[in-house]
JSON list of C-alpha atoms in Angstrom, two decimals:
[
{"chain": "A", "resi": 1, "resn": "MET", "atom": "CA", "xyz": [-83.90, -55.27, 37.96]},
{"chain": "A", "resi": 2, "resn": "ALA", "atom": "CA", "xyz": [-84.00, -54.09, 34.36]},
{"chain": "A", "resi": 3, "resn": "GLU", "atom": "CA", "xyz": [-84.98, -56.64, 31.74]},
{"chain": "A", "resi": 4, "resn": "GLY", "atom": "CA", "xyz": [-81.96, -58.34, 30.23]},
{"chain": "A", "resi": 5, "resn": "VAL", "atom": "CA", "xyz": [-79.63, -57.21, 33.05]},
{"chain": "A", "resi": 6, "resn": "LYS", "atom": "CA", "xyz": [-78.10, -60.04, 35.03]},
{"chain": "A", "resi": 7, "resn": "SER", "atom": "CA", "xyz": [-77.30, -59.91, 38.72]},
{"chain": "A", "resi": 8, "resn": "MET", "atom": "CA", "xyz": [-73.68, -59.06, 39.45]},
{"chain": "A", "resi": 9, "resn": "ALA", "atom": "CA", "xyz": [-73.72, -60.93, 42.76]},
{"chain": "A", "resi": 10, "resn": "GLU", "atom": "CA", "xyz": [-70.60, -62.92, 43.52]},
{"chain": "A", "resi": 11, "resn": "LYS", "atom": "CA", "xyz": [-71.72, -66.43, 44.39]},
{"chain": "A", "resi": 12, "resn": "ARG", "atom": "CA", "xyz": [-69.83, -68.46, 46.98]},
{"chain": "A", "resi": 13, "resn": "VAL", "atom": "CA", "xyz": [-70.51, -71.80, 48.61]},
{"chain": "A", "resi": 14, "resn": "PHE", "atom": "CA", "xyz": [-69.54, -72.64, 52.18]},
{"chain": "A", "resi": 15, "resn": "SER", "atom": "CA", "xyz": [-69.73, -76.16, 53.54]},
{"chain": "A", "resi": 16, "resn": "ILE", "atom": "CA", "xyz": [-70.46, -76.84, 57.18]},
{"chain": "A", "resi": 17, "resn": "ARG", "atom": "CA", "xyz": [-69.60, -79.97, 59.14]},
{"chain": "A", "resi": 18, "resn": "THR", "atom": "CA", "xyz": [-72.34, -79.40, 61.70]},
{"chain": "A", "resi": 19, "resn": "GLU", "atom": "CA", "xyz": [-76.13, -79.62, 61.37]},
{"chain": "A", "resi": 20, "resn": "TRP", "atom": "CA", "xyz": [-76.45, -75.81, 61.45]},
{"chain": "A", "resi": 21, "resn": "ILE", "atom": "CA", "xyz": [-74.50, -72.59, 62.02]},
{"chain": "A", "resi": 22, "resn": "ARG", "atom": "CA", "xyz": [-75.68, -69.27, 63.47]},
{"chain": "A", "resi": 23, "resn": "LEU", "atom": "CA", "xyz": [-75.91, -66.36, 61.05]},
{"chain": "A", "resi": 24, "resn": "ASP", "atom": "CA", "xyz": [-73.43, -64.18, 62.96]},
{"chain": "A", "resi": 25, "resn": "GLN", "atom": "CA", "xyz": [-70.87, -67.01, 63.04]},
{"chain": "A", "resi": 26, "resn": "PHE", "atom": "CA", "xyz": [-71.42, -67.65, 59.34]},
{"chain": "A", "resi": 27, "resn": "LEU", "atom": "CA", "xyz": [-70.71, -64.01, 58.48]},
{"chain": "A", "resi": 28, "resn": "LYS", "atom": "CA", "xyz": [-67.45, -64.14, 60.45]},
{"chain": "A", "resi": 29, "resn": "PHE", "atom": "CA", "xyz": [-66.31, -67.41, 58.85]},
{"chain": "A", "resi": 30, "resn": "CYS", "atom": "CA", "xyz": [-67.15, -66.07, 55.39]},
{"chain": "A", "resi": 31, "resn": "GLY", "atom": "CA", "xyz": [-64.99, -63.02, 56.05]},
{"chain": "A", "resi": 32, "resn": "LEU", "atom": "CA", "xyz": [-67.85, -60.55, 55.72]},
{"chain": "A", "resi": 33, "resn": "ALA", "atom": "CA", "xyz": [-67.69, -59.53, 59.38]},
{"chain": "A", "resi": 34, "resn": "GLU", "atom": "CA", "xyz": [-64.46, -58.89, 61.28]},
{"chain": "A", "resi": 35, "resn": "THR", "atom": "CA", "xyz": [-65.87, -59.69, 64.73]},
{"chain": "A", "resi": 36, "resn": "GLY", "atom": "CA", "xyz": [-69.03, -60.94, 66.36]},
{"chain": "A", "resi": 37, "resn": "GLY", "atom": "CA", "xyz": [-69.92, -57.35, 67.20]},
{"chain": "A", "resi": 38, "resn": "HIS", "atom": "CA", "xyz": [-69.47, -56.34, 63.57]},
{"chain": "A", "resi": 39, "resn": "ALA", "atom": "CA", "xyz": [-71.72, -59.24, 62.49]},
{"chain": "A", "resi": 40, "resn": "LYS", "atom": "CA", "xyz": [-74.33, -58.13, 65.03]},
{"chain": "A", "resi": 41, "resn": "GLU", "atom": "CA", "xyz": [-74.32, -54.59, 63.56]},
{"chain": "A", "resi": 42, "resn": "ILE", "atom": "CA", "xyz": [-74.60, -55.81, 59.96]},
{"chain": "A", "resi": 43, "resn": "VAL", "atom": "CA", "xyz": [-77.57, -58.01, 60.81]},
{"chain": "A", "resi": 44, "resn": "ALA", "atom": "CA", "xyz": [-79.27, -55.37, 63.00]},
{"chain": "A", "resi": 45, "resn": "GLU", "atom": "CA", "xyz": [-79.06, -52.86, 60.13]},
{"chain": "A", "resi": 46, "resn": "GLY", "atom": "CA", "xyz": [-81.14, -55.20, 57.98]},
{"chain": "A", "resi": 47, "resn": "ALA", "atom": "CA", "xyz": [-78.32, -55.60, 55.45]},
{"chain": "A", "resi": 48, "resn": "VAL", "atom": "CA", "xyz": [-78.62, -59.40, 55.34]},
{"chain": "A", "resi": 49, "resn": "SER", "atom": "CA", "xyz": [-81.31, -61.54, 53.77]},
{"chain": "A", "resi": 50, "resn": "VAL", "atom": "CA", "xyz": [-81.73, -65.26, 54.25]},
{"chain": "A", "resi": 51, "resn": "ASN", "atom": "CA", "xyz": [-83.58, -67.17, 51.56]},
{"chain": "A", "resi": 52, "resn": "GLY", "atom": "CA", "xyz": [-84.83, -63.90, 50.08]},
{"chain": "A", "resi": 53, "resn": "GLU", "atom": "CA", "xyz": [-86.14, -62.34, 53.31]},
{"chain": "A", "resi": 54, "resn": "ILE", "atom": "CA", "xyz": [-84.45, -59.62, 55.38]},
{"chain": "A", "resi": 55, "resn": "CYS", "atom": "CA", "xyz": [-83.18, -61.15, 58.61]},
{"chain": "A", "resi": 56, "resn": "THR", "atom": "CA", "xyz": [-82.42, -59.15, 61.76]},
{"chain": "A", "resi": 57, "resn": "ALA", "atom": "CA", "xyz": [-81.91, -62.17, 64.03]},
{"chain": "A", "resi": 58, "resn": "ARG", "atom": "CA", "xyz": [-78.16, -62.68, 64.39]},
{"chain": "A", "resi": 59, "resn": "GLY", "atom": "CA", "xyz": [-78.71, -66.04, 66.07]},
{"chain": "A", "resi": 60, "resn": "LYS", "atom": "CA", "xyz": [-80.77, -67.41, 63.20]},
{"chain": "A", "resi": 61, "resn": "LYS", "atom": "CA", "xyz": [-79.79, -70.99, 62.47]},
{"chain": "A", "resi": 62, "resn": "LEU", "atom": "CA", "xyz": [-78.63, -71.63, 58.92]},
{"chain": "A", "resi": 63, "resn": "TYR", "atom": "CA", "xyz": [-78.96, -75.13, 57.49]},
{"chain": "A", "resi": 64, "resn": "PRO", "atom": "CA", "xyz": [-77.60, -76.71, 54.32]},
{"chain": "A", "resi": 65, "resn": "GLY", "atom": "CA", "xyz": [-79.54, -75.30, 51.38]},
{"chain": "A", "resi": 66, "resn": "ASP", "atom": "CA", "xyz": [-79.99, -71.85, 52.93]},
{"chain": "A", "resi": 67, "resn": "ARG", "atom": "CA", "xyz": [-78.89, -68.83, 50.90]},
{"chain": "A", "resi": 68, "resn": "VAL", "atom": "CA", "xyz": [-77.56, -65.63, 52.45]},
{"chain": "A", "resi": 69, "resn": "GLN", "atom": "CA", "xyz": [-77.36, -62.36, 50.53]},
{"chain": "A", "resi": 70, "resn": "ILE", "atom": "CA", "xyz": [-75.33, -59.36, 51.67]},
{"chain": "A", "resi": 71, "resn": "ASP", "atom": "CA", "xyz": [-74.06, -56.53, 49.48]},
{"chain": "A", "resi": 72, "resn": "GLN", "atom": "CA", "xyz": [-72.79, -58.05, 46.24]},
{"chain": "A", "resi": 73, "resn": "TYR", "atom": "CA", "xyz": [-72.42, -61.54, 47.73]},
{"chain": "A", "resi": 74, "resn": "GLU", "atom": "CA", "xyz": [-74.75, -64.51, 47.46]},
{"chain": "A", "resi": 75, "resn": "LEU", "atom": "CA", "xyz": [-73.63, -67.28, 49.81]},
{"chain": "A", "resi": 76, "resn": "GLU", "atom": "CA", "xyz": [-74.97, -70.81, 49.92]},
{"chain": "A", "resi": 77, "resn": "VAL", "atom": "CA", "xyz": [-74.68, -73.20, 52.85]},
{"chain": "A", "resi": 78, "resn": "LEU", "atom": "CA", "xyz": [-73.95, -76.83, 51.92]},
{"chain": "A", "resi": 79, "resn": "ASP", "atom": "CA", "xyz": [-73.22, -79.82, 54.08]},
{"chain": "A", "resi": 80, "resn": "ARG", "atom": "CA", "xyz": [-69.97, -81.70, 53.69]},
{"chain": "A", "resi": 81, "resn": "LYS", "atom": "CA", "xyz": [-71.76, -84.66, 52.09]},
{"chain": "A", "resi": 82, "resn": "SER", "atom": "CA", "xyz": [-73.07, -82.63, 49.18]},
{"chain": "A", "resi": 83, "resn": "THR", "atom": "CA", "xyz": [-72.30, -83.95, 45.73]},
{"chain": "A", "resi": 84, "resn": "ARG", "atom": "CA", "xyz": [-71.90, -80.34, 44.55]},
{"chain": "A", "resi": 85, "resn": "LEU", "atom": "CA", "xyz": [-68.63, -79.86, 46.42]},
{"chain": "A", "resi": 86, "resn": "ASN", "atom": "CA", "xyz": [-65.35, -79.20, 44.68]},
{"chain": "A", "resi": 87, "resn": "SER", "atom": "CA", "xyz": [-61.97, -77.77, 45.63]},
{"chain": "A", "resi": 88, "resn": "SER", "atom": "CA", "xyz": [-63.22, -74.15, 45.45]},
{"chain": "A", "resi": 89, "resn": "HIS", "atom": "CA", "xyz": [-65.64, -74.63, 48.34]},
{"chain": "A", "resi": 90, "resn": "ILE", "atom": "CA", "xyz": [-64.74, -73.44, 51.80]},
{"chain": "A", "resi": 91, "resn": "TRP", "atom": "CA", "xyz": [-65.19, -75.74, 54.81]},
{"chain": "A", "resi": 92, "resn": "ILE", "atom": "CA", "xyz": [-66.46, -74.47, 58.14]},
{"chain": "A", "resi": 93, "resn": "SER", "atom": "CA", "xyz": [-66.08, -76.71, 61.17]}
]
């Protein structure tokens, strides 16, 4: 990235009520994949990175604190107990 140029990634936070969520499920709940098959394709193409590393495992378990990047989106997984939550966060059960 050029010096002085900031990332234009849209940051979103998604809160989960479970200990973890699979990457393909997370992409569906976030609205970045229309179906499980679509999520599988996106991940298989290497278009998703988790915590800064390309991930091609659609069943990868995401835990609170993990960050997912895809296209112009940077998504963070939080648990429902996080003190960083506010009304703009999206809950996933």
